[in-house]
PDB file of C-alpha atoms and ligand atoms in Angstrom:
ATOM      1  CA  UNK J   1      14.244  25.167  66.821  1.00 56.00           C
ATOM      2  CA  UNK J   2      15.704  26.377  63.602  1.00 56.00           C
ATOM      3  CA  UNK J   3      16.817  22.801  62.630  1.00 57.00           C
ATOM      4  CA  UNK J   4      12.776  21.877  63.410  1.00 55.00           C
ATOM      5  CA  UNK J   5      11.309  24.489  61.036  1.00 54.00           C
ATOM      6  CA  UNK J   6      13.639  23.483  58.326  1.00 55.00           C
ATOM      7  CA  UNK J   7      12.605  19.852  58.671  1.00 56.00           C
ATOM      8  CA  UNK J   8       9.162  21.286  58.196  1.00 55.00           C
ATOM      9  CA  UNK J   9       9.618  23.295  55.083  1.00 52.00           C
ATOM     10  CA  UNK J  10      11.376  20.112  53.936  1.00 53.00           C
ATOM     11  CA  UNK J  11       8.705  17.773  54.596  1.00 50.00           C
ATOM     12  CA  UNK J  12       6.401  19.954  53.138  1.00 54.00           C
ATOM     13  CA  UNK J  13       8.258  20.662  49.752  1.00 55.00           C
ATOM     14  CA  UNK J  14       8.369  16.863  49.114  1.00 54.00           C
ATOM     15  CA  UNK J  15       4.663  16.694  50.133  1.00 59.00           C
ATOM     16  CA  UNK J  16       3.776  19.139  47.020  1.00 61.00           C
ATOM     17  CA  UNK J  17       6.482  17.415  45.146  1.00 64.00           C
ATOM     18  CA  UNK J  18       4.475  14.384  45.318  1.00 73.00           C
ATOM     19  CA  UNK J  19       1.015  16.019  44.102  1.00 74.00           C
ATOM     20  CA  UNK J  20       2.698  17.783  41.228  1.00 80.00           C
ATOM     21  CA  UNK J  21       3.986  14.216  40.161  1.00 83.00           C
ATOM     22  CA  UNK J  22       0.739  12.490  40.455  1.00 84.00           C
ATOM     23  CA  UNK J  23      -0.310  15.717  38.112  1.00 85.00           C
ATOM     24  CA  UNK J  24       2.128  15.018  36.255  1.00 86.00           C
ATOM     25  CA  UNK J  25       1.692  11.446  35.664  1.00 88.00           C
ATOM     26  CA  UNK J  26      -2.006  11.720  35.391  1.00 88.00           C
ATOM     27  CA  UNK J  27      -1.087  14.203  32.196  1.00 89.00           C
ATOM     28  CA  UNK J  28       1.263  12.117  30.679  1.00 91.00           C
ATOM     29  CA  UNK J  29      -1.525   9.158  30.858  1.00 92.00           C
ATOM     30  CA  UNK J  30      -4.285  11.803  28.913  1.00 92.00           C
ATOM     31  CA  UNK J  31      -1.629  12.162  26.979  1.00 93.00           C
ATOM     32  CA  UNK J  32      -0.451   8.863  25.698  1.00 93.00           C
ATOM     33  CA  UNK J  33      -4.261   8.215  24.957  1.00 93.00           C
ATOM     34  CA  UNK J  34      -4.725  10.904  23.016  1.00 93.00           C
ATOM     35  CA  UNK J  35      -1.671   9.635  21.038  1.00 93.00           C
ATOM     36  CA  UNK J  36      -2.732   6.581  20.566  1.00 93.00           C
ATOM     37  CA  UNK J  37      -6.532   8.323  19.205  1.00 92.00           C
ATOM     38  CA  UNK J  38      -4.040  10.272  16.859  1.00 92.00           C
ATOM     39  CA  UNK J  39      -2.595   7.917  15.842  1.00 91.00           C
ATOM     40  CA  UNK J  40      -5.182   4.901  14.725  1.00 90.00           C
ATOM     41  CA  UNK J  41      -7.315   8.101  13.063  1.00 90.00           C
ATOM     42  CA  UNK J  42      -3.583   8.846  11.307  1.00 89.00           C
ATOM     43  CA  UNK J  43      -3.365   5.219  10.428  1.00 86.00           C
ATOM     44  CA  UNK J  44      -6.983   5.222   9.278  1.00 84.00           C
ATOM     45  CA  UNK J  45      -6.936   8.188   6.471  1.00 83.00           C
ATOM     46  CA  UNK J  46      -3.454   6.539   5.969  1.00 82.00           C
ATOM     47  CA  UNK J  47      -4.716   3.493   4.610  1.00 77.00           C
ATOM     48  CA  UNK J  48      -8.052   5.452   3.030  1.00 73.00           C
ATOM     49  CA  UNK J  49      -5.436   7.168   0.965  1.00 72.00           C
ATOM     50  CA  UNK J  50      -3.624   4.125   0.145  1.00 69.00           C
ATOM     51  CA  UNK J  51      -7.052   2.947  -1.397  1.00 67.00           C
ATOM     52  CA  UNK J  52      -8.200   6.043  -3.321  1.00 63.00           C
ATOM     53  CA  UNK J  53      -4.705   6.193  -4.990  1.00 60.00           C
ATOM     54  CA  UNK J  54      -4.697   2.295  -5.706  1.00 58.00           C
ATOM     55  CA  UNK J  55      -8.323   2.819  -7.251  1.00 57.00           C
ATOM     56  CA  UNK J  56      -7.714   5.418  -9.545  1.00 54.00           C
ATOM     57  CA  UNK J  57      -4.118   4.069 -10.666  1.00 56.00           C
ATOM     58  CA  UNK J  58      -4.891   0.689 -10.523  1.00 77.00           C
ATOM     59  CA  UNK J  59      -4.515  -1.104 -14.323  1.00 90.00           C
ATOM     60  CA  UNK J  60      -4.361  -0.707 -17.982  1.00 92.00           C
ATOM     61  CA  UNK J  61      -6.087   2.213 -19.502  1.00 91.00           C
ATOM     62  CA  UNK J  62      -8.030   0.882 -22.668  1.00 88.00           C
ATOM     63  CA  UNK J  63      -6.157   3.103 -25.069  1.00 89.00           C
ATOM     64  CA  UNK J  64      -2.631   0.931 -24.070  1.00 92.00           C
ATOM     65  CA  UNK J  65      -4.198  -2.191 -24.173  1.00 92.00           C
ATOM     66  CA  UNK J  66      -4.856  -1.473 -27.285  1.00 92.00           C
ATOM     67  CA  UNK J  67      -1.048  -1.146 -28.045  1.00 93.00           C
ATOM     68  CA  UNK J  68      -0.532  -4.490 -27.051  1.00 95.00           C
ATOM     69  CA  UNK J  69       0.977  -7.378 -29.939  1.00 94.00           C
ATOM     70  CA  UNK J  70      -1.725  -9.304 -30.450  1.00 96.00           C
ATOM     71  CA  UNK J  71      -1.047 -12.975 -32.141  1.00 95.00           C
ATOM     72  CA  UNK J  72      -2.730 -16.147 -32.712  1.00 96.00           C
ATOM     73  CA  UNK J  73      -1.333 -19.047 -31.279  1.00 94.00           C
ATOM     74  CA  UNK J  74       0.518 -21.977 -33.124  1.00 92.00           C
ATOM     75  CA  UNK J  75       1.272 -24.975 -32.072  1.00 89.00           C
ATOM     76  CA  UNK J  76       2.719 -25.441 -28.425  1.00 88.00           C
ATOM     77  CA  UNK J  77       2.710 -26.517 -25.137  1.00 90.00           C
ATOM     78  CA  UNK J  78       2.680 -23.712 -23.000  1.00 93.00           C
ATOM     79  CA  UNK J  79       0.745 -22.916 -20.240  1.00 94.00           C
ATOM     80  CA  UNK J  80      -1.155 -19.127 -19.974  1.00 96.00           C
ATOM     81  CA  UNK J  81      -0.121 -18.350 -16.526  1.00 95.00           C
ATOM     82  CA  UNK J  82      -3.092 -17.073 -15.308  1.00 96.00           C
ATOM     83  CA  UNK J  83      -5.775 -19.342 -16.496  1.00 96.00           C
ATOM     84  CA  UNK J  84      -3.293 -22.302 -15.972  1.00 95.00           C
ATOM     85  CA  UNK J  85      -4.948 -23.293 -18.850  1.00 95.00           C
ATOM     86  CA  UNK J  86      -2.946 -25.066 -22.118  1.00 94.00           C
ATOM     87  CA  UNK J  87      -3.022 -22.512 -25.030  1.00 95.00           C
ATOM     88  CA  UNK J  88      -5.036 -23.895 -28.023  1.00 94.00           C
ATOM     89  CA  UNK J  89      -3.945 -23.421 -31.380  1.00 94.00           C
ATOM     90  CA  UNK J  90      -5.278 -20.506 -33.223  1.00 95.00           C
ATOM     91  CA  UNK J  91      -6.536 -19.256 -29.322  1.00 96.00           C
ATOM     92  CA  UNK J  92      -6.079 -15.086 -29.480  1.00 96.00           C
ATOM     93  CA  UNK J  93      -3.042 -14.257 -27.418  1.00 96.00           C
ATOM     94  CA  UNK J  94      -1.595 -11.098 -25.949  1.00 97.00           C
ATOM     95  CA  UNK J  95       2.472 -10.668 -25.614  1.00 96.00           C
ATOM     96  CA  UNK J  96       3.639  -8.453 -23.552  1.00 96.00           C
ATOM     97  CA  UNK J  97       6.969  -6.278 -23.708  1.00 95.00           C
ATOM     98  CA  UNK J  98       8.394  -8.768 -21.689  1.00 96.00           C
ATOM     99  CA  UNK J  99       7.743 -11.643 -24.071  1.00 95.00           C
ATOM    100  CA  UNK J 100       5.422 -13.263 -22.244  1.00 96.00           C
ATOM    101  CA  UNK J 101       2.144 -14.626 -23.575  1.00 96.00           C
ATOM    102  CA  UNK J 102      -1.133 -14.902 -22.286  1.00 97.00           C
ATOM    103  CA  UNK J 103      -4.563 -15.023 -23.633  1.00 97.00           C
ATOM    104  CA  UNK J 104      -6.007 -11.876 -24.539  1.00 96.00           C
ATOM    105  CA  UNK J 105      -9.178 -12.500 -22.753  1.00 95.00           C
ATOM    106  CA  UNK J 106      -6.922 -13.324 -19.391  1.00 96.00           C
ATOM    107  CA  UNK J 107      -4.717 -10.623 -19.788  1.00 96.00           C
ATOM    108  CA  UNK J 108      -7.564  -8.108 -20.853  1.00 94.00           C
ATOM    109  CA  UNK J 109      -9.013  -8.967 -17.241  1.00 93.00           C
ATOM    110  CA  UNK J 110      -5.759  -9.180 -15.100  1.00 94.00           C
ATOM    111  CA  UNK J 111      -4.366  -5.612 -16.508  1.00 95.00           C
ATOM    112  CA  UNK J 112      -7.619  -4.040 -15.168  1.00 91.00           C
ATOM    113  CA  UNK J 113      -6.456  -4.204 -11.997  1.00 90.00           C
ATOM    114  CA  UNK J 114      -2.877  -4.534 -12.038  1.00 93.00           C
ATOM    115  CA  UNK J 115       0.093  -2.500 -14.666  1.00 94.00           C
ATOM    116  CA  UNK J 116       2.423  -5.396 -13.956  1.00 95.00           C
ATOM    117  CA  UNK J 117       3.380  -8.992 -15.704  1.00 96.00           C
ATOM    118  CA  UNK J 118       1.862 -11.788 -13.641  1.00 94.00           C
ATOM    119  CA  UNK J 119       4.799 -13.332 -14.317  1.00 95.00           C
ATOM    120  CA  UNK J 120       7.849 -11.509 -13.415  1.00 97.00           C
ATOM    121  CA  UNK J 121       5.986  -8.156 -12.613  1.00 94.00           C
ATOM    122  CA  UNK J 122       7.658  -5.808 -15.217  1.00 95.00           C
ATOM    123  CA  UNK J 123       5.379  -2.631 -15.662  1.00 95.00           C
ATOM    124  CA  UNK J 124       3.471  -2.908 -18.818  1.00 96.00           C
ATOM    125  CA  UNK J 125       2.294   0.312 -18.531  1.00 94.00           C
ATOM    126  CA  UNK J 126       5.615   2.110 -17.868  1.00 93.00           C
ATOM    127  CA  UNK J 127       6.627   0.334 -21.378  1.00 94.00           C
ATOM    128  CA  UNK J 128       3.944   1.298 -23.314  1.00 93.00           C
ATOM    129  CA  UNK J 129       4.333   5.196 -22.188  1.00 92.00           C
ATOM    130  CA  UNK J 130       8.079   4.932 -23.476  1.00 92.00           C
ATOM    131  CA  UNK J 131       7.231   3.222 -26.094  1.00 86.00           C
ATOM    132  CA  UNK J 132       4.607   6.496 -27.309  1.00 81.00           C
ATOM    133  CA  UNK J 133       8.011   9.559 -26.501  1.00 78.00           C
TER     134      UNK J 133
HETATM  135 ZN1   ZN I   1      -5.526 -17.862 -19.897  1.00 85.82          ZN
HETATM  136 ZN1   ZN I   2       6.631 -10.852 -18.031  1.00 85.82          ZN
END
């Protein structure tokens, strides 16, 4: 009889065992969505950040460009890398603190939306600022 009752209580305990895990489980699943929600709307300002910062750091300001050596061209063969175009002689070019030339009007345009030499990405801008102390 006592051996019975046990087998009961047993059978019973496993029973609500087995609802708690289905709980459980059920949880864990409302859970792991809600994560995942978290998550893309982290992502989301994430990457809305990423822009606003980009925007307002992004280029040049005016008063640097300004700083830049300006210099007519003489006679070569070079190629401004970001026109791909031949420089003409007596064409208005830019040089940079790393040496390297471009025309002023392709330049001008490029370090509005970038601080950094087309060519072999040294920060103009960082250079200028030391340049100023
Ligand atoms: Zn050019
Ligand atoms: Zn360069």
């Amino acid at each position: 009889m006592i051996q019975i009752v046990e087998d009961r209580s047993e059978g019973q305990q496993s029973e609500q065992f087995g609802i708690d895990e289905a709980i459980s489980r059920r949880w864990d699943e409302v859970a792991n969505q809600l994560r995942q929600e978290i998550q893309e709307l982290q992502l989301q300002l994430w990457q809305y950040d990423v822009e606003k910062i980009f925007q307002k750091d992004h280029g040049v300001p005016k008063q640097y460009l300004q700083k830049l050596k300006k210099m007519k061209m003489g006679k070569s063969n070079r190629l401004c890398s970001i026109c791909c175009n031949q420089f003409q002689k007596d064409e208005l070019i830019i040089q940079l603190p790393c040496k390297h030339i471009y025309h002023k009007s392709c330049v001008e345009i490029w370090l509005q939306s970038s601080t950094k030499c087309p060519n072999c990405r040294s920060d103009v801008l960082e250079h200028l600022r030391e340049q100023e102390k």
